[in-house]
Amino acid sequence: MKILVVDDFSTMRRIVKNLLRELGFTNLDEADDGQTAWPKLKAGGYDFLVTDWNMPGMTGIDLLKTVRATPETANMPVLLVTAESKREQIIEAAQAGVNGYIIKPFTAATLKEKIDKIFARSAS
Amino acid sequence: MQNGKERQEFLAKAKQLVANIEANEDVAAAELLSSMSYEREESLFNEVGQLTRQLHDNLADFSIEGQLSSLTDKGIPDAKERLNHVIDMTNEAANTTLNAIDEVLPVTAELQESSDQLLKKWNKFIGRELSLTEFKVMSGEISKFLEASCKNTKFVHTKANEIVLAQGFQDLTGQIIKKVITLVQDVEDSLVDLVRIAGSADQPQAEVNNVKGVLEGPIVPGIEVEGAVNSQDEVDDLLSSLGF
């Protein structure tokens, strides 16, 4: 399983990648915003997207919408990991088709729980 | 300045004044003079009044008062809360990291000491210098050491992950500090505009902050964000209410 981790802060990308490795995911790639992430996703080969919301260039919500609007990536599971905590934003993400929403700061247990849930759903 | 009609009236009154003085009509001349100076004062007051009103209108149109008072009433206290929260977060991250290291160091020291002791005995065993009794003791020690190694390396691993997770402060404080930088920029812009408007009669268009659609960034204790959730549990509840 190949995962793309998108965040404009390199420390957060390292943290998420580290935690994903702990969970047994070793095929990891990264991008620093939606603009650099999208060409990678479009080129194919990714199975799961973990993205921040607030990023320069292209935000995570726009990336999610683009992913959903493109037939090749429309079914890819997407997990938002963000500091944005407004209800209207969570609802917007849900309406855009997000598969999980984690607010920062988060714990390793939360990340595991959400990922387990996403894959349990996509398996069923 | 007076217009043509006012000038004509003023000239007529001046001529009348000269005529009154030449005819030795002192009382009439004094009354006329006094009425003329009263009119002058009244027109000056009117002009000052007009200027004051114009300045007030300019400020109101520009909404600089609103901007500045919103910055001082809300923006700057919020910035203080945000920066205090940055101090708290960096403090917490540093403490989490140092605590984890404090717990790990004695464990690694113990591992190292046991390894040293076992290595010495092992080398004696390789050199056939160990008696059977000593070998039995060493075997027991090796068993204990391997057990402790499994447990302790797992512990070190857990602590290392705690340290990794604690570095999340860099992202969150970075986002908060960026917001404060934006606020400082807003204050600077408002002050520059205030200086400009006070120095000239220009009426620059106010740039109204667009509040809707702005990303709020990390939760900061003490700063209420309308419609924000306070925990991951609330996010989960909200999503499950939406059928997730």
XYZ file of C-alpha atoms in Angstrom:
368
model
C 0.000 0.000 0.000
C 1.446 3.371 -1.080
C 0.495 6.409 0.988
C 0.950 10.108 0.161
C 1.382 12.430 3.156
C 0.685 16.117 2.409
C 1.472 18.935 4.857
C 3.253 22.273 4.445
C 5.190 21.735 7.690
C 8.005 19.238 7.181
C 8.021 18.271 10.885
C 4.372 17.225 10.660
C 5.086 15.180 7.521
C 7.890 13.406 9.390
C 5.646 12.769 12.401
C 2.802 11.344 10.318
C 5.232 9.213 8.273
C 6.869 7.966 11.452
C 3.527 6.996 12.963
C 2.428 5.314 9.729
C 5.658 3.304 9.696
C 4.873 2.242 13.263
C 1.523 0.985 12.005
C 3.282 -1.133 9.413
C 3.004 1.120 6.355
C 6.412 1.403 4.735
C 5.678 2.663 1.225
C 5.349 6.378 1.989
C 5.748 9.498 -0.103
C 5.221 13.162 0.726
C 4.270 16.542 -0.754
C 4.208 20.019 0.769
C 0.848 21.207 -0.556
C -2.024 20.288 -2.869
C -0.278 21.735 -5.897
C 2.701 19.399 -5.606
C 0.548 16.490 -4.397
C -1.934 16.493 -7.252
C 0.512 15.656 -10.131
C 1.773 12.722 -8.031
C -1.733 11.437 -7.331
C -2.741 11.926 -10.942
C 0.265 9.923 -12.118
C -1.183 7.014 -10.125
C 0.200 4.326 -7.841
C -1.161 5.708 -4.569
C -3.715 3.896 -2.417
C -4.295 6.335 0.416
C -4.000 10.098 0.946
C -3.315 11.790 4.301
C -3.516 15.576 4.007
C -3.502 18.787 6.015
C -6.163 21.431 5.266
C -4.499 24.837 5.533
C -1.632 24.942 3.035
C -0.395 27.586 0.607
C -0.885 26.996 -3.092
C -3.654 24.436 -2.917
C -5.482 23.578 0.295
C -6.315 20.074 1.468
C -10.044 20.575 0.895
C -9.410 21.616 -2.727
C -7.126 18.620 -3.147
C -9.868 16.361 -1.760
C -12.439 17.855 -4.140
C -10.044 17.406 -7.081
C -9.380 13.788 -6.075
C -13.110 13.059 -5.887
C -13.828 14.826 -9.183
C -11.289 12.751 -11.103
C -12.454 9.246 -12.064
C -8.999 7.640 -11.602
C -8.706 8.869 -8.001
C -12.371 9.253 -7.043
C -12.416 6.184 -4.793
C -9.131 6.803 -2.984
C -9.524 6.950 0.816
C -8.626 10.421 2.129
C -7.822 11.294 5.740
C -7.692 14.976 6.772
C -5.284 15.758 9.611
C -5.739 19.435 10.428
C -5.889 22.113 13.115
C -9.137 23.430 11.621
C -11.882 22.706 14.129
C -14.932 24.655 12.956
C -18.079 22.601 12.567
C -18.858 24.127 9.182
C -15.440 23.009 7.929
C -15.863 19.463 9.223
C -19.250 19.359 7.500
C -17.717 20.783 4.306
C -15.057 18.055 4.387
C -17.709 15.383 4.972
C -19.758 16.706 2.055
C -16.643 16.714 -0.129
C -16.268 13.005 0.635
C -13.534 12.786 3.264
C -13.084 9.342 4.880
C -11.680 10.514 8.219
C -11.045 13.794 10.050
C -8.406 14.189 12.771
C -7.758 17.464 14.578
C -4.236 18.403 15.628
C -2.710 17.842 18.090
C -3.539 14.150 17.854
C -2.275 10.904 19.336
C -0.844 7.793 17.712
C -3.918 5.898 18.983
C -6.301 8.307 17.197
C -4.419 7.916 13.925
C -4.491 4.120 14.230
C -8.201 4.099 15.091
C -9.170 6.260 12.091
C -6.999 4.320 9.653
C -8.356 0.982 10.925
C -11.878 2.316 10.488
C -11.210 3.570 6.948
C -9.761 0.245 5.817
C -12.375 -1.826 7.612
C -14.996 0.173 5.658
C -13.268 -0.040 2.310
C -12.788 -3.802 2.809
C -16.472 -4.407 3.530
C -13.310 82.181 -0.052
C -16.154 84.578 -0.687
C -18.064 84.272 -3.901
C -18.832 87.155 -6.290
C -22.117 88.131 -4.649
C -20.609 88.149 -1.138
C -17.711 90.204 -2.467
C -20.136 92.764 -3.935
C -22.020 93.005 -0.636
C -18.770 93.290 1.268
C -17.569 96.090 -1.057
C -20.906 97.920 -0.729
C -20.648 97.730 3.076
C -17.035 98.984 2.985
C -18.064 101.936 0.832
C -20.970 102.644 3.191
C -18.520 102.535 6.110
C -16.203 105.093 4.431
C -19.232 107.278 3.670
C -20.396 107.055 7.315
C -16.952 108.018 8.619
C -16.624 110.947 6.163
C -20.058 112.171 7.223
C -19.019 111.919 10.882
C -21.777 109.384 11.532
C -19.749 107.598 14.208
C -22.585 105.516 15.717
C -23.700 104.161 12.351
C -20.062 103.491 11.379
C -19.455 101.534 14.639
C -22.642 99.464 14.171
C -21.715 98.656 10.585
C -18.163 97.664 11.546
C -19.421 95.417 14.327
C -21.962 93.708 12.038
C -19.229 93.152 9.410
C -16.826 91.535 11.881
C -19.662 89.334 13.242
C -20.346 88.069 9.711
C -16.643 87.311 9.248
C -16.538 85.301 12.476
C -19.687 83.405 11.552
C -18.276 82.427 8.187
C -15.026 81.272 9.848
C -17.011 79.116 12.321
C -18.960 77.641 9.445
C -15.756 76.757 7.633
C -14.232 75.106 10.738
C -17.506 73.259 11.274
C -17.497 72.060 7.690
C -13.894 70.876 7.923
C -14.618 69.002 11.142
C -17.620 67.315 9.588
C -15.603 66.419 6.515
C -12.820 64.868 8.623
C -15.372 62.909 10.619
C -17.020 61.685 7.404
C -13.650 60.733 5.976
C -12.820 58.702 9.056
C -16.247 57.097 9.063
C -16.090 56.281 5.334
C -12.621 54.895 5.781
C -13.788 52.909 8.808
C -10.348 53.337 10.256
C -11.817 53.940 13.700
C -13.618 50.621 13.449
C -10.537 48.834 12.207
C -8.251 50.236 14.840
C -10.678 49.717 17.683
C -11.345 46.153 16.524
C -7.599 45.545 16.450
C -7.086 46.990 19.918
C -10.268 45.497 21.428
C -9.914 42.014 20.004
C -6.897 41.543 17.747
C -4.165 42.475 20.183
C -5.595 40.649 23.251
C -6.106 37.615 20.975
C -2.500 37.892 19.825
C -1.386 37.873 23.470
C -3.444 34.731 24.132
C -2.014 33.134 21.017
C 1.575 33.937 21.930
C 1.027 32.735 25.505
C -0.325 29.510 24.063
C 2.816 29.221 21.909
C 4.909 29.495 25.094
C 2.738 26.827 26.753
C 3.000 24.484 23.766
C 6.758 24.820 23.390
C 7.091 24.356 27.151
C 4.939 21.243 27.057
C 6.821 19.790 24.078
C 10.196 20.463 25.714
C 9.016 18.862 28.968
C 7.542 15.822 27.206
C 10.813 15.347 25.333
C 13.044 15.855 28.378
C 10.857 13.602 30.553
C 11.007 10.836 27.963
C 14.784 11.162 27.779
C 15.014 11.170 31.599
C 13.137 7.866 31.620
C 15.134 6.354 28.766
C 18.660 7.207 29.939
C 18.701 4.987 33.099
C 17.238 2.110 31.073
C 19.933 2.357 28.389
C 22.611 2.758 31.113
C 21.363 -0.441 32.755
C 21.338 -2.264 29.409
C 24.864 -1.120 28.728
C 26.134 -2.205 32.133
C 24.555 -5.665 31.883
C 25.962 -6.075 28.354
C 29.462 -5.103 29.570
C 29.350 -7.613 32.420
C 27.986 -10.394 30.227
C 30.525 -9.669 27.500
C 33.385 -10.082 29.993
C 31.998 -13.452 31.130
C 31.262 -14.478 27.541
C 34.876 -13.750 26.505
C 36.057 -15.868 29.453
C 33.748 -18.642 28.264
C 35.111 -18.379 24.688
C 38.654 -18.517 26.162
C 37.644 -21.660 28.097
C 38.324 -19.897 31.379
C 34.826 -20.405 32.798
C 34.043 -23.220 35.288
C 30.821 -25.198 34.963
C 29.316 -23.442 37.991
C 30.221 -20.036 36.538
C 28.743 -21.095 33.193
C 25.441 -22.013 34.869
C 25.359 -18.604 36.590
C 26.101 -16.912 33.272
C 23.340 -18.867 31.508
C 20.826 -17.611 34.061
C 22.129 -14.065 33.619
C 21.834 -14.328 29.823
C 18.195 -15.421 30.144
C 17.422 -12.500 32.433
C 19.346 -10.113 30.182
C 17.428 -11.187 27.067
C 14.120 -10.811 28.858
C 15.100 -7.360 30.135
C 16.364 -6.405 26.660
C 13.027 -7.212 25.055
C 11.162 -5.229 27.684
C 13.565 -2.296 27.754
C 13.957 -1.853 24.000
C 10.169 -1.829 23.723
C 10.094 0.861 26.420
C 12.741 2.935 24.599
C 10.749 2.543 21.377
C 7.560 3.818 23.055
C 9.424 6.801 24.522
C 11.009 7.578 21.135
C 7.518 7.699 19.619
C 6.372 10.058 22.389
C 9.256 12.350 21.449
C 8.317 12.186 17.759
C 4.700 13.082 18.494
C 5.727 15.965 20.778
C 7.386 17.662 17.777
C 3.898 18.427 16.440
C 4.194 21.716 18.330
C 6.330 23.066 15.479
C 3.453 22.919 13.000
C 0.827 24.239 15.435
C 2.903 27.089 16.882
C 4.018 27.947 13.343
C 0.392 28.385 12.287
C -0.371 30.503 15.365
C 2.682 32.732 14.867
C 1.764 33.258 11.200
C -1.631 34.569 12.373
C 0.051 37.000 14.793
C 2.365 38.204 11.998
C -0.734 38.921 9.882
C -2.218 40.882 12.791
C 0.969 42.948 13.207
C 0.824 43.668 9.467
C -2.836 44.782 9.819
C -1.921 47.131 12.689
C 0.933 48.572 10.642
C -1.296 49.081 7.592
C -4.006 50.766 9.692
C -1.497 53.104 11.309
C 0.011 54.025 7.945
C -3.501 54.729 6.611
C -4.301 56.793 9.696
C -1.186 58.910 9.166
C -2.088 59.325 5.503
C -5.676 60.347 6.189
C -4.613 62.793 8.886
C -2.036 64.347 6.575
C -4.165 64.842 3.478
C -7.729 65.120 2.317
C -7.447 61.869 0.397
C -10.175 59.359 0.986
C -8.534 55.945 0.584
C -10.946 53.069 0.352
C -11.073 50.946 3.440
C -10.149 47.331 2.974
C -12.657 45.465 5.046
C -11.354 42.264 6.580
C -13.202 39.341 5.141
C -14.007 37.226 8.170
C -16.022 34.518 6.455
C -14.029 31.718 4.936
C -10.859 32.531 6.900
C -9.168 29.423 8.284
C -8.937 29.686 12.053
C -5.951 27.429 12.624
C -5.139 25.653 15.885
C -7.453 25.855 18.889
C -6.095 28.439 21.359
C -7.392 28.295 24.950
C -9.078 31.581 25.860
C -10.004 32.429 22.270
C -13.556 31.527 21.417
C -14.036 30.534 17.808
C -17.691 30.460 16.900
C -18.825 27.019 15.831
C -15.572 25.245 16.669
C -15.349 21.797 18.243
C -13.144 21.268 21.276
C -11.989 17.693 20.899
C -11.582 14.743 18.555
C -14.621 13.171 20.263
C -16.771 16.092 19.121
C -15.440 15.690 15.565
C -16.349 11.990 15.686
C -19.827 12.759 17.066
C -20.437 15.362 14.381
C -19.306 13.008 11.614
C -21.364 10.113 12.932
C -24.408 12.413 13.063
C -23.750 12.976 9.351
C -23.832 9.225 8.748
C -20.105 8.517 9.005
